[in-house]
Tab-separated table of C-alpha atoms (C1' of nucleotides) in Angstrom:
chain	number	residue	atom	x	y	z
L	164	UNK	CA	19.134	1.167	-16.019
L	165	UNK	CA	21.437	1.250	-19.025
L	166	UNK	CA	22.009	4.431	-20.319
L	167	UNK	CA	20.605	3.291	-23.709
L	168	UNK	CA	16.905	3.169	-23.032
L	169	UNK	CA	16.503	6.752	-23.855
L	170	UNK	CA	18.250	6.640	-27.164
L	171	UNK	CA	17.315	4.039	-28.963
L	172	UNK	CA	13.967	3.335	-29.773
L	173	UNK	CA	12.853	1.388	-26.543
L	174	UNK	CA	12.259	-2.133	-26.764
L	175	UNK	CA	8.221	-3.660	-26.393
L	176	UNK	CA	9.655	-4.861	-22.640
L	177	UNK	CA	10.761	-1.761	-21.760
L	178	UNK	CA	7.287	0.101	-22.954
L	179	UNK	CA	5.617	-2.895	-21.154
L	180	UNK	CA	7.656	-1.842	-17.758
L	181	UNK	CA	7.057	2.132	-18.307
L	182	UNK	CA	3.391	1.733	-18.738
L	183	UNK	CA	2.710	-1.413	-16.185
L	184	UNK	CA	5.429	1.309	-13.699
L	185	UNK	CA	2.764	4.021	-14.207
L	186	UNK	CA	-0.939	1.559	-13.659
L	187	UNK	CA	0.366	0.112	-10.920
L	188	UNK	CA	1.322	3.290	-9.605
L	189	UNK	CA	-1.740	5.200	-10.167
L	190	UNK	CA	-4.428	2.603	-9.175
L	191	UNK	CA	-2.453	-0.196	-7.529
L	192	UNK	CA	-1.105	-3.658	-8.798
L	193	UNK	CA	-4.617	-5.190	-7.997
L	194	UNK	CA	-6.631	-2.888	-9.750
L	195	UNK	CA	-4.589	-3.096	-12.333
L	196	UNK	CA	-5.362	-5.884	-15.086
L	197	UNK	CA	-3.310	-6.758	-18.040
L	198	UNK	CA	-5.436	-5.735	-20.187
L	199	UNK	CA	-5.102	-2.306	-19.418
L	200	UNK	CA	-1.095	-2.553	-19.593
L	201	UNK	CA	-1.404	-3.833	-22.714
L	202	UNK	CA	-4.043	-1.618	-24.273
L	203	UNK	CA	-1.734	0.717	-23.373
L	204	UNK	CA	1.611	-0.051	-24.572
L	205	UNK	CA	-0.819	-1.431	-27.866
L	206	UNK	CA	0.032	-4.695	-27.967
L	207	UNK	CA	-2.453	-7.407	-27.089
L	208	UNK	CA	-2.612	-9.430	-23.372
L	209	UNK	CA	-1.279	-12.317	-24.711
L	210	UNK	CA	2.179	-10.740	-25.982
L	211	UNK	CA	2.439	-9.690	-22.371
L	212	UNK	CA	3.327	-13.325	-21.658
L	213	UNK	CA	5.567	-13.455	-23.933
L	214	UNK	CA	7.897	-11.277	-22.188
L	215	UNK	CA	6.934	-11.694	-18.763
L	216	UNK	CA	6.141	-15.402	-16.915
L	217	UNK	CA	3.185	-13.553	-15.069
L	218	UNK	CA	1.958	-10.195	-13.859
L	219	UNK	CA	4.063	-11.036	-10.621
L	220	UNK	CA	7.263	-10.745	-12.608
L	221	UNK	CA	6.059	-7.353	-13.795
L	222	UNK	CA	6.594	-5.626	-11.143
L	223	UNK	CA	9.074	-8.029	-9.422
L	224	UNK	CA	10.866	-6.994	-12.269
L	225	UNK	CA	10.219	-3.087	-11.392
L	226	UNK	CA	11.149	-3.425	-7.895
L	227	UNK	CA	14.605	-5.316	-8.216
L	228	UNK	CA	16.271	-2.458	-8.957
L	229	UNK	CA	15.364	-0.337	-5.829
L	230	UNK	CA	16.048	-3.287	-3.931
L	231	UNK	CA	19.932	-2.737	-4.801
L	232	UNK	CA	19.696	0.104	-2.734
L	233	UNK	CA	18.044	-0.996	-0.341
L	234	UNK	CA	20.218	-3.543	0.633
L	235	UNK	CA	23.138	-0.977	0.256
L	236	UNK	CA	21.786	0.873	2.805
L	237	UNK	CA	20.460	-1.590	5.452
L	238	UNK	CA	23.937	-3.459	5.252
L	239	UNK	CA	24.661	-1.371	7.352
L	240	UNK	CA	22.172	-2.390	10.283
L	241	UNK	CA	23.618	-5.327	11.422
L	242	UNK	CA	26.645	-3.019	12.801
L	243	UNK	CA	24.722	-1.197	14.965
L	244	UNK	CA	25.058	-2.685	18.090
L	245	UNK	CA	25.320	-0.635	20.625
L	246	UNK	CA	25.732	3.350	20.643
L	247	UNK	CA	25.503	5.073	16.977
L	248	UNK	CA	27.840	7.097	14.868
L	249	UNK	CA	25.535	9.482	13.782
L	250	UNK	CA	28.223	11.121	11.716
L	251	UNK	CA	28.345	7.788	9.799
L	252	UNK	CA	25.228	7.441	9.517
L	253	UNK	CA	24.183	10.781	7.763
L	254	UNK	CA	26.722	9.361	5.220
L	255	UNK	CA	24.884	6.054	4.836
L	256	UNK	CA	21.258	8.133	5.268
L	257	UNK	CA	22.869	10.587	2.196
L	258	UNK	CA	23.585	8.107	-0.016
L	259	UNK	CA	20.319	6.462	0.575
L	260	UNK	CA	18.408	9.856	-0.340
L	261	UNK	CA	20.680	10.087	-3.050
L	262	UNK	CA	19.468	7.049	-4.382
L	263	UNK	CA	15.951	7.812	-3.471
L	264	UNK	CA	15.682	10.646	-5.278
L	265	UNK	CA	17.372	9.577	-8.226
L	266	UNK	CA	14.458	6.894	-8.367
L	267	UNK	CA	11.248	8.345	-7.115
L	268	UNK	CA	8.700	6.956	-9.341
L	269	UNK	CA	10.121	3.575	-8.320
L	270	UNK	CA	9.803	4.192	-4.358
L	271	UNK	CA	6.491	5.766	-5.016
L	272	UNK	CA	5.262	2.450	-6.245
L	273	UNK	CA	6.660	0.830	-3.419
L	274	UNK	CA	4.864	3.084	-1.462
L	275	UNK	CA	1.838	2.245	-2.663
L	276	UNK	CA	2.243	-1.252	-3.346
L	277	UNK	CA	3.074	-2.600	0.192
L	278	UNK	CA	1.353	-5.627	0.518
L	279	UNK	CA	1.300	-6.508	-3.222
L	280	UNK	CA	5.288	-6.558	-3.048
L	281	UNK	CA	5.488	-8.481	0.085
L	282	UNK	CA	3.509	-11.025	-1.534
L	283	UNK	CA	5.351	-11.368	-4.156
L	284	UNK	CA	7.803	-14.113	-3.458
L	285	UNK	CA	4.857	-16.797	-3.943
L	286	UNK	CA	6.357	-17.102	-7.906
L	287	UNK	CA	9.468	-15.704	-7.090
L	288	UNK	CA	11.183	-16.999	-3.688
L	289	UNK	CA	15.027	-15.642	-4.580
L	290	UNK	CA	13.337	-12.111	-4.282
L	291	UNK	CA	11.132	-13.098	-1.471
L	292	UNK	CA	14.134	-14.294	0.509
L	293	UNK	CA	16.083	-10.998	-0.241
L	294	UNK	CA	12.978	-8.953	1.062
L	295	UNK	CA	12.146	-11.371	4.058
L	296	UNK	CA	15.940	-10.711	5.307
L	297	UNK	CA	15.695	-6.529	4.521
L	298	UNK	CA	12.671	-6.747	6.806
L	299	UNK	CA	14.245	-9.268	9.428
L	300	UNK	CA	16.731	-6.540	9.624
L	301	UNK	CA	14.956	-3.505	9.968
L	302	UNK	CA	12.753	-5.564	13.111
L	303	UNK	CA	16.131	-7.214	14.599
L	304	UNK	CA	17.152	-2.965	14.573
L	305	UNK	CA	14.036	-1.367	16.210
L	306	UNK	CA	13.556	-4.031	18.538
L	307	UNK	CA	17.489	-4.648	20.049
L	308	UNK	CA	17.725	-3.602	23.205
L	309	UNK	CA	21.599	-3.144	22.932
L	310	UNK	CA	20.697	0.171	21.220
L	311	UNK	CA	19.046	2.922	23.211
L	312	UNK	CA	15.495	3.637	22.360
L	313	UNK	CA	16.934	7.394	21.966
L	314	UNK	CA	19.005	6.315	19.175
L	315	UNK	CA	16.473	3.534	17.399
L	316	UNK	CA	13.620	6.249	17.558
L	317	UNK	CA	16.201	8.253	15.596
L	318	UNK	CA	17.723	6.507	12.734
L	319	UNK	CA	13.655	5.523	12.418
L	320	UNK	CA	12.371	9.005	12.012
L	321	UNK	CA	15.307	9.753	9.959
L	322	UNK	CA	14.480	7.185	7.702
L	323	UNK	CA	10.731	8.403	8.185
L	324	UNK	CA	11.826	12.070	7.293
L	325	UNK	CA	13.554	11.238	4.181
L	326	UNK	CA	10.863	8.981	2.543
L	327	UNK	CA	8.436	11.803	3.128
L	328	UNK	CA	10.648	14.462	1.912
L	329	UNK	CA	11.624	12.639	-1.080
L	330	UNK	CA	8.197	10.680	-1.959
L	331	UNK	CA	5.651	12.529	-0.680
L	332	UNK	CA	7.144	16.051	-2.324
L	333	UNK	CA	7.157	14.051	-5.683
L	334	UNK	CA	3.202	13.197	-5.446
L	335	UNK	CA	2.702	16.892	-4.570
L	336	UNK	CA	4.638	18.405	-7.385
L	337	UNK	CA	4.633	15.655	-10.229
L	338	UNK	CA	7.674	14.660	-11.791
L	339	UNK	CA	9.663	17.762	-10.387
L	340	UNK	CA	13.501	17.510	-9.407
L	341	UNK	CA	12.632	20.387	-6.705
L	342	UNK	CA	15.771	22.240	-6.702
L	343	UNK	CA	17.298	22.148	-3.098
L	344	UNK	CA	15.652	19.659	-1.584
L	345	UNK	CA	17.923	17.522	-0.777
L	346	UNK	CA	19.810	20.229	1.043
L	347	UNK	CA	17.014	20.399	3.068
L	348	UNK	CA	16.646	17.288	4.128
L	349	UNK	CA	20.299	16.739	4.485
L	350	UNK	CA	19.785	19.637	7.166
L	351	UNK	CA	16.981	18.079	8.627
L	352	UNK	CA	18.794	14.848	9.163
L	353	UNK	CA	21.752	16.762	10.998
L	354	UNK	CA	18.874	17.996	13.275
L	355	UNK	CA	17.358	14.584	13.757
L	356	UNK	CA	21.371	13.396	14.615
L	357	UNK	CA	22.631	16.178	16.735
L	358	UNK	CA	25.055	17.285	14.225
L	359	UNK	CA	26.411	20.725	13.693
L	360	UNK	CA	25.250	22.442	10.015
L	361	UNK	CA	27.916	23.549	7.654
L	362	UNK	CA	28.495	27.090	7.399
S	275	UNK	CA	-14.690	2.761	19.386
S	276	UNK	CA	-17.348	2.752	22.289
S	277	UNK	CA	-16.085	1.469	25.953
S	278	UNK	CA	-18.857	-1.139	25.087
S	279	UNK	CA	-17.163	-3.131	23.076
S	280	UNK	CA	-15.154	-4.778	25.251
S	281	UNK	CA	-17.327	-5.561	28.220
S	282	UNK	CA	-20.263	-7.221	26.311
S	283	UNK	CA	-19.806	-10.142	23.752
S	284	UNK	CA	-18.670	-8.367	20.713
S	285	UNK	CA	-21.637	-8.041	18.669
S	286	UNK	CA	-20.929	-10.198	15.134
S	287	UNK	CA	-20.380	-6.650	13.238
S	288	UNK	CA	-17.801	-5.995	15.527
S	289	UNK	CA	-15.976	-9.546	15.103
S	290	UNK	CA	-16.348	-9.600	11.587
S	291	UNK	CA	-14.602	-6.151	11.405
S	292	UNK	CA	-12.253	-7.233	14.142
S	293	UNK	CA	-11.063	-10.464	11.837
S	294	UNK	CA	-11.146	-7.972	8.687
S	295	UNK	CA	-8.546	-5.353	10.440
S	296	UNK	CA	-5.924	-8.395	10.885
S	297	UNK	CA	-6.355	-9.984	7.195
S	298	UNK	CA	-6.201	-6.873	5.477
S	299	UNK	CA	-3.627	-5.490	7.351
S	300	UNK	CA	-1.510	-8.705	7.091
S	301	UNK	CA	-2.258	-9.771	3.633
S	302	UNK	CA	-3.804	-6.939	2.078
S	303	UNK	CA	-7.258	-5.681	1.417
S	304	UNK	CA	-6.707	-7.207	-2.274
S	305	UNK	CA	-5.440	-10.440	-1.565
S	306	UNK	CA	-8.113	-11.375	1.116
S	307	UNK	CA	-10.950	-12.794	0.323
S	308	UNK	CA	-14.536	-12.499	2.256
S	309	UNK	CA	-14.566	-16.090	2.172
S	310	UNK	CA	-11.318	-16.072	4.432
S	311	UNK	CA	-13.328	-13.337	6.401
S	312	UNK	CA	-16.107	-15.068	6.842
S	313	UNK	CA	-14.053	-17.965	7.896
S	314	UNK	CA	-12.161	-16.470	10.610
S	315	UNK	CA	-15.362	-15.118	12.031
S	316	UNK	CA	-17.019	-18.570	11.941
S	317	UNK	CA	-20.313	-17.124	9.804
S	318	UNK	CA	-20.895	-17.716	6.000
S	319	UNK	CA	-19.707	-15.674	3.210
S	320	UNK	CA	-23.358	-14.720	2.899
S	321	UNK	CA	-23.896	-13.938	6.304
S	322	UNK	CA	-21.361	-10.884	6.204
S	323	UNK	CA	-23.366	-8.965	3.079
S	324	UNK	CA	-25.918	-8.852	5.978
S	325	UNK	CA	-23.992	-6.785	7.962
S	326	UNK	CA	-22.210	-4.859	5.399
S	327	UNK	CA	-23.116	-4.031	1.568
S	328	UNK	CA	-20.035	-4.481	-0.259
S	329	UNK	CA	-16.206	-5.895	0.939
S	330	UNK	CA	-15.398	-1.858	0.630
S	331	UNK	CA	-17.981	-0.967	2.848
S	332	UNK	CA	-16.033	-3.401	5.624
S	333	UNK	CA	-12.768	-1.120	4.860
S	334	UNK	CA	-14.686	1.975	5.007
S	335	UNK	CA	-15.978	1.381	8.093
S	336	UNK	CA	-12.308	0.529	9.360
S	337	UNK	CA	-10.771	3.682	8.533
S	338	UNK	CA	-13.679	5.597	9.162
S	339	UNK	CA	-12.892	6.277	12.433
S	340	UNK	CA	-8.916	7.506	11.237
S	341	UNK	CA	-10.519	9.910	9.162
S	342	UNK	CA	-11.284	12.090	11.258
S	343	UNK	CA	-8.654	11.931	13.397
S	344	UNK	CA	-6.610	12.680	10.256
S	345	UNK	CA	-9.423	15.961	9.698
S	346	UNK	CA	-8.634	17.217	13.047
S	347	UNK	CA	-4.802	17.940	12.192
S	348	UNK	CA	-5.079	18.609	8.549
S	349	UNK	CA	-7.361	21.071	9.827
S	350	UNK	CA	-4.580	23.560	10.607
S	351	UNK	CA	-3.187	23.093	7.015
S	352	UNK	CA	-4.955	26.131	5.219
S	353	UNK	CA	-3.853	27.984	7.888
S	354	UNK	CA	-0.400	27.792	7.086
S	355	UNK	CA	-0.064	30.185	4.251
S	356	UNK	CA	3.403	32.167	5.288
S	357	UNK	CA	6.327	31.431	7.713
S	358	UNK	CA	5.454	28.722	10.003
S	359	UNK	CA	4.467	29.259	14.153
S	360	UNK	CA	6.889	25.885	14.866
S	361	UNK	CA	5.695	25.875	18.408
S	362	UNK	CA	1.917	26.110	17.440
S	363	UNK	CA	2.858	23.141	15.276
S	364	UNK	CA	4.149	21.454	17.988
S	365	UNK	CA	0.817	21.464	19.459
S	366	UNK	CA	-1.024	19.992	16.460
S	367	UNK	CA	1.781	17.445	16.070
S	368	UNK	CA	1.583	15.985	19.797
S	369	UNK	CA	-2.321	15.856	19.202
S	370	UNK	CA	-1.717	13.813	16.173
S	371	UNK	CA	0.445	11.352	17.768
S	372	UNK	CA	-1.295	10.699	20.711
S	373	UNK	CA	-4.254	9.349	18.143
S	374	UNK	CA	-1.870	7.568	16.271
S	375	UNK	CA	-0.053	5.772	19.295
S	376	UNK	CA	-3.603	5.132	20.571
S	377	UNK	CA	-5.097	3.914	17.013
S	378	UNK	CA	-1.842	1.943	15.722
S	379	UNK	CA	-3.560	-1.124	14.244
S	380	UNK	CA	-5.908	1.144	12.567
S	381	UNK	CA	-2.910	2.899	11.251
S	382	UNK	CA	-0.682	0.348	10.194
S	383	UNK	CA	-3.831	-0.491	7.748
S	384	UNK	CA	-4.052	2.410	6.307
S	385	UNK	CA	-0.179	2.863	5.727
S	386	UNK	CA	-0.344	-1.021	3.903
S	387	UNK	CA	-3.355	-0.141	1.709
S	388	UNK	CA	-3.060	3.073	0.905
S	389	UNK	CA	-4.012	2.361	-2.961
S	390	UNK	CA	-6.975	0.224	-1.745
S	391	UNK	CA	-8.356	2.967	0.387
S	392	UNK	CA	-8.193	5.440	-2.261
S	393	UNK	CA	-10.111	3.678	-4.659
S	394	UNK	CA	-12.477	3.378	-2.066
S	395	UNK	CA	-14.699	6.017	-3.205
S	396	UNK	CA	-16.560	4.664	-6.292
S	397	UNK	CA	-19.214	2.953	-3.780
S	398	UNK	CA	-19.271	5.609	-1.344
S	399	UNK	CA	-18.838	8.888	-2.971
S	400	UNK	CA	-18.752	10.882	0.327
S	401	UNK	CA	-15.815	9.127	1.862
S	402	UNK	CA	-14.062	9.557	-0.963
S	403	UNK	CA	-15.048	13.143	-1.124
S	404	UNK	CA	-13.706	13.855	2.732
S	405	UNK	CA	-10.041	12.056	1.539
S	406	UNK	CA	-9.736	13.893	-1.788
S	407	UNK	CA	-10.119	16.743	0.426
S	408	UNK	CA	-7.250	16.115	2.525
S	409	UNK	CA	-5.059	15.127	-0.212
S	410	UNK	CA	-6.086	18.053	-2.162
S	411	UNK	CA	-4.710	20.563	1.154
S	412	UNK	CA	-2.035	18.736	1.734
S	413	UNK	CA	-0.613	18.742	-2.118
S	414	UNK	CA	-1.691	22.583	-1.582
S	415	UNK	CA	0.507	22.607	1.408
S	416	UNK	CA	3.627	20.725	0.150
S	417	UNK	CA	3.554	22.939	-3.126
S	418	UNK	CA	2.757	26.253	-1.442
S	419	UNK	CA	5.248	29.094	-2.758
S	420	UNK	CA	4.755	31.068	0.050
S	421	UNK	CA	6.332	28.827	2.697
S	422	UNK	CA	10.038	28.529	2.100
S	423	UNK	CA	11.202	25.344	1.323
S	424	UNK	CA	12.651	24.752	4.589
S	425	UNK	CA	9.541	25.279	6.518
S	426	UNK	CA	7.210	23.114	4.319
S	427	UNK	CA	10.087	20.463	3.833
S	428	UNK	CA	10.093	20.766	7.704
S	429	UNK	CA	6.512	19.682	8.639
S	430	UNK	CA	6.731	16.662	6.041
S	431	UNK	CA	9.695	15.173	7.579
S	432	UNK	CA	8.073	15.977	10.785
S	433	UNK	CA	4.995	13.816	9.223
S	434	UNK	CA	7.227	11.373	8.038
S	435	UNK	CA	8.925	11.142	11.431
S	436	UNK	CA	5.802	10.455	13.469
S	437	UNK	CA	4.560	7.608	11.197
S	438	UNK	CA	7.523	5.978	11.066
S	439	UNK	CA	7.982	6.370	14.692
S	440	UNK	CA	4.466	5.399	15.791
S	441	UNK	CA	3.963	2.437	13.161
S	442	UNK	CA	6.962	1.790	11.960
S	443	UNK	CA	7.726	0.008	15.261
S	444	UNK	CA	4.543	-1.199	16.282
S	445	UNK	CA	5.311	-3.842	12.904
S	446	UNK	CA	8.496	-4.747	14.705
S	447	UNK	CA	6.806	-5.090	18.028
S	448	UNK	CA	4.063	-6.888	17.613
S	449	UNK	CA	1.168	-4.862	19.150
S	450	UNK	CA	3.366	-3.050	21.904
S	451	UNK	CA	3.152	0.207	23.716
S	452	UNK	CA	6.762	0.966	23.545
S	453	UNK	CA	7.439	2.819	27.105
S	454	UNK	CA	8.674	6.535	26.024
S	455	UNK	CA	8.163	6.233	22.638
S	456	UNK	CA	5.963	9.158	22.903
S	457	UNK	CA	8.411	11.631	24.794
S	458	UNK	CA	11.320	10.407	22.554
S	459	UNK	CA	9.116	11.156	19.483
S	460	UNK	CA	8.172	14.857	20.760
S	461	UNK	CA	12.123	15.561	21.163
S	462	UNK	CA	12.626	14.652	17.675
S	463	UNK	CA	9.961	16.956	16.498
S	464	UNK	CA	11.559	20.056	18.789
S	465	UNK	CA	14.724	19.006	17.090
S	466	UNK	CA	13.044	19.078	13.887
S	467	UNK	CA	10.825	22.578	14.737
S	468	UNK	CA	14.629	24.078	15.803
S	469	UNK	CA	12.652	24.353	19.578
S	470	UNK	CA	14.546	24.236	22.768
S	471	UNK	CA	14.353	20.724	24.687
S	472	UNK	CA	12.826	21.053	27.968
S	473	UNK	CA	14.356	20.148	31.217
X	26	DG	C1'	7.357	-11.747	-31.733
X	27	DT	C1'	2.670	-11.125	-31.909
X	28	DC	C1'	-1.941	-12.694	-32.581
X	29	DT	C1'	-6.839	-15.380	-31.749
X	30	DA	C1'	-9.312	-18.145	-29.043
X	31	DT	C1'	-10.302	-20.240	-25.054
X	32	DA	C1'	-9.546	-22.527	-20.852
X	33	DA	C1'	-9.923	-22.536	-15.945
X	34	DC	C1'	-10.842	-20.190	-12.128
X	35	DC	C1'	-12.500	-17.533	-8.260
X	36	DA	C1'	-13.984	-13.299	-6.868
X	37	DG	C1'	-17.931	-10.378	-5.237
X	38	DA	C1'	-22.639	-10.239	-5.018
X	39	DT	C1'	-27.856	-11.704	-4.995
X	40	DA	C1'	-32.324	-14.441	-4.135
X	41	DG	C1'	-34.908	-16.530	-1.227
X	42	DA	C1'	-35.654	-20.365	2.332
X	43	DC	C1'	-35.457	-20.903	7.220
J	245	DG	C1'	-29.650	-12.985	11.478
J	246	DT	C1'	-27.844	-16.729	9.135
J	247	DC	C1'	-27.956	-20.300	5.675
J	248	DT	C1'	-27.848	-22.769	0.685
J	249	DA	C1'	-27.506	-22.189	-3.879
J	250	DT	C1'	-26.492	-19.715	-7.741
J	251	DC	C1'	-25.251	-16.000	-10.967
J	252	DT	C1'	-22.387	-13.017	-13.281
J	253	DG	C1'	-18.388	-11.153	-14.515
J	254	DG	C1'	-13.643	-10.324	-15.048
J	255	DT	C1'	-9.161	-12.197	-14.171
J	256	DT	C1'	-4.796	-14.693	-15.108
J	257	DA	C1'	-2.876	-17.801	-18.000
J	258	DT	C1'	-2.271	-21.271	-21.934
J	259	DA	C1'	-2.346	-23.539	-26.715
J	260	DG	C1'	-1.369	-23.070	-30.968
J	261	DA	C1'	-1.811	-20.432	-35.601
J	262	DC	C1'	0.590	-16.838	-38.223
DNA sequence: GTCTATAACCAGATAGAC
DNA sequence: GTCTATCTGGTTATAGAC
């Protein structure tokens, strides 16, 4: 994510991440082989392993940096405990679709790639731990019984509503930046937490 | 999905796509092998290209029965071609997530392998020509200039809202019928369709 | 830093006996 | 309806030259 990718010339691992981003994307990390990532960054399989330990690290390596905001956002979890602040957490929820939106192509391959990425920690176990405790979270959240299931059904559609608004509006339209859409879903997710619009 | 089923011994078609439902929804359709199917089930690897012609075959038979559950609310899609009858939607939505709540398992797959199911066509051209279909009308829908933003970003997050309600927590939950999951879901989608709560 | 060549492997699928 | 045995093909990954 440094700001110089897009100025200089980018380097062979960063046309090996844009192209393996968009495969894996399109058909999947399965049906994806090496050799297409490579015919299409022109290079030859091999070099691919000169930059990257396997095909795991690929897109371990594409994934680490939406799992910064992931983790950003589900810190929060572990507080709720009882009734929610649903004030604070359209703050927390607006940062997240902030993040989200800023990153699309990335969640869209997450999207996709559900069972690929959960698998991933077999060459990999730091980033398998950090996803194993994201998704211990989550469970510990929509199962505690401390919370009402009011509330839990809540922050879970909200969370729902904003990967649909934000993904799914991406597949739809391309690449678009679709001008007031977060607006939208802001609105939505005062809706969703009983919280009065703005004027 | 015949009452049959489970009265009689399950037939071996039946176990083998019984044991195929749980591997590729906990590994992934990629990452399981028919030899681990075949395994489970207690035949041969052999044995199961008697029952079915190809591993996609097995998957298409799986989310066969989705399909058309998926038809019957997409349905309404075309139909939407101006400001949006929210309490018509209503209708459709509760529809859909009765099936959902009812076909979780079956759901959960789909969500995990979406990229999988996609490719799925290129053995059996008219499955893949029934999904193309409902991708095509629902890109049609998201992109549609004729709804307002607000309506169309609406019945995504409404979309959004029920999956992550319905299968979002069945992960969590094991294999659960969360009590009032249901009616908590249908006030979020009032809430969301700006539709009075009942008493 | 990129190539050629090849190793090593395992998947999905088929043929034909029983 | 299920088995044994086998084929074919593509995949990831490595060794070592340039």
């Amino acid at each position: 994510m440094k700001q110089a990718e897009e100025l200089e010339a980018p380097s062979t691992r960063e046309r090996i991440l844009a192209a393996a981003l968009d495969l894996f994307t399109e058909q999947g990390f399965d049906k994806t082989s090496l050799r297409e990532v490579s015919e299409r960054v022109g290079v030859t399989k091999a070099a691919l392993y000169y930059h990257f330990r396997s095909k795991e690290e690929m897109l371990s390596s594409l994934v680490e940096r939406a799992h910064g905001i992931g983790h950003h956002g589900f810190d929060v979890l572990p507080l709720f405990n009882g009734p929610i602040d649903f004030a604070a957490a359209l703050g927390t929820f607006s940062a997240l679709l902030d993040q989200v939106l800023s990153n699309r192509k990335i969640f869209v391959l997450m999207e996709r790639n559900r069972t690929a990425i959960e698998g991933l920690g077999d060459h990999d176990p730091a980033h398998q731990e950090e996803h194993r405790q994201l998704e211990r979270q989550w469970a510990e959240f929509v199962a505690n019984p401390k919370i009402s299931l009011r509330d839990r059904v809540r922050v879970s559609a909200a969370l729902g509503a904003v990967m649909a608004g934000a993904v799914g509006t991406t597949r739809g339209l391309g690449t678009d930046a679709p001008e007031g859409l977060k607006d939208e879903l802001l609105s939505v997710l005062r809706d969703l937490f009983g919280l009065a619009q703005p004027a």
